[in-house]
Coordinates of C-alpha atoms in Angstrom, one line a residue:
X1 CA 177.0 3.3 24.3
X2 CA 173.3 2.9 24.1
X3 CA 170.9 5.3 25.9
X4 CA 167.4 3.9 26.5
X5 CA 165.3 6.9 25.8
X6 CA 162.1 6.9 27.9
X7 CA 159.9 7.7 24.9
X8 CA 161.9 6.5 21.8
X9 CA 163.6 3.4 23.2
X10 CA 167.3 2.4 22.7
X11 CA 169.3 5.1 20.9
X12 CA 173.0 5.4 20.1
X13 CA 174.8 7.9 22.3
X14 CA 176.1 9.7 19.1
X15 CA 172.6 11.1 18.8
X16 CA 173.1 13.0 22.1
X17 CA 175.2 15.8 23.4
X18 CA 176.5 15.5 27.0
X19 CA 175.8 18.7 28.9
X20 CA 177.2 18.1 32.4
X21 CA 176.1 17.5 35.9
X22 CA 172.3 17.0 36.3
X23 CA 172.4 19.4 39.3
X24 CA 172.3 22.2 36.6
X25 CA 168.5 21.7 36.7
X26 CA 168.5 23.5 40.1
X27 CA 169.3 27.0 38.9
X28 CA 169.8 29.5 41.8
X29 CA 167.3 32.2 42.6
X30 CA 168.5 35.4 41.0
X31 CA 166.7 37.4 43.6
X32 CA 168.4 35.8 46.6
X33 CA 170.6 37.9 48.8
X34 CA 173.6 35.8 48.0
X35 CA 172.7 35.3 44.4
X36 CA 176.2 36.3 43.1
X37 CA 177.8 33.6 45.2
X38 CA 175.2 31.0 44.3
X39 CA 175.6 31.7 40.6
X40 CA 179.4 31.6 40.9
X41 CA 179.2 28.1 42.5
X42 CA 176.5 27.0 39.9
X43 CA 178.6 28.1 37.0
X44 CA 182.2 27.2 38.0
X45 CA 182.2 24.6 40.7
X46 CA 181.7 21.0 39.5
X47 CA 182.2 17.6 40.9
X48 CA 184.2 15.1 38.9
X49 CA 183.1 11.8 40.4
X50 CA 184.4 8.4 39.7
X51 CA 181.4 6.0 39.7
X52 CA 177.7 6.6 39.7
X53 CA 176.8 10.1 38.5
X54 CA 173.6 11.9 37.2
X55 CA 174.2 13.7 34.0
X56 CA 172.2 15.9 31.5
X57 CA 172.1 14.7 27.9
X58 CA 170.4 16.5 25.0
X59 CA 168.9 14.4 22.2
X60 CA 170.2 16.8 19.5
X61 CA 169.9 14.4 16.5
X62 CA 166.4 13.2 17.6
X63 CA 163.4 14.7 19.4
X64 CA 165.5 17.4 21.0
X65 CA 164.6 16.3 24.5
X66 CA 166.6 16.7 27.7
X67 CA 167.4 13.5 29.7
X68 CA 168.9 12.8 33.1
X69 CA 171.1 9.8 32.6
X70 CA 172.5 8.0 35.7
X71 CA 175.8 6.5 34.5
X72 CA 178.8 4.9 36.1
X73 CA 181.7 7.1 34.9
X74 CA 184.2 4.2 35.3
X75 CA 182.3 1.5 33.4
X76 CA 179.9 3.7 31.3
X77 CA 177.0 1.4 32.5
X78 CA 173.7 3.3 32.5
X79 CA 171.4 2.4 35.3
X80 CA 168.6 4.9 34.8
X81 CA 167.3 7.3 32.2
X82 CA 164.6 9.9 33.0
X83 CA 163.1 12.9 31.1
X84 CA 164.7 16.0 32.6
X85 CA 161.3 17.7 32.7
X86 CA 159.9 15.0 35.0
X87 CA 163.0 15.3 37.3
X88 CA 162.6 19.1 37.4
X89 CA 158.8 18.8 38.2
X90 CA 159.5 16.3 41.0
X91 CA 162.2 18.6 42.5
X92 CA 159.8 21.6 42.3
X93 CA 157.2 19.6 44.3
X94 CA 159.8 18.6 46.9
X95 CA 161.0 22.2 47.7

């Protein structure tokens, strides 16, 4: 599988480590009244979708960047790759 890194271009997936659902970018507020429940859900409850899914990938054998990869889990076709920092900044502005 080839991941088209936004800064470095096409890279073999073996250079990366899969780290799970991209929703992990949205870490709960530790000071919230229901923080314990939020962190339980954040840590243990995950979707396992068949089809289009946004995932976190770490470029371990490269520039050590974090990426959000939109990939079809059935076909492994990648439809989008974004820098995780850009995704996090955009989410921070939308809150």
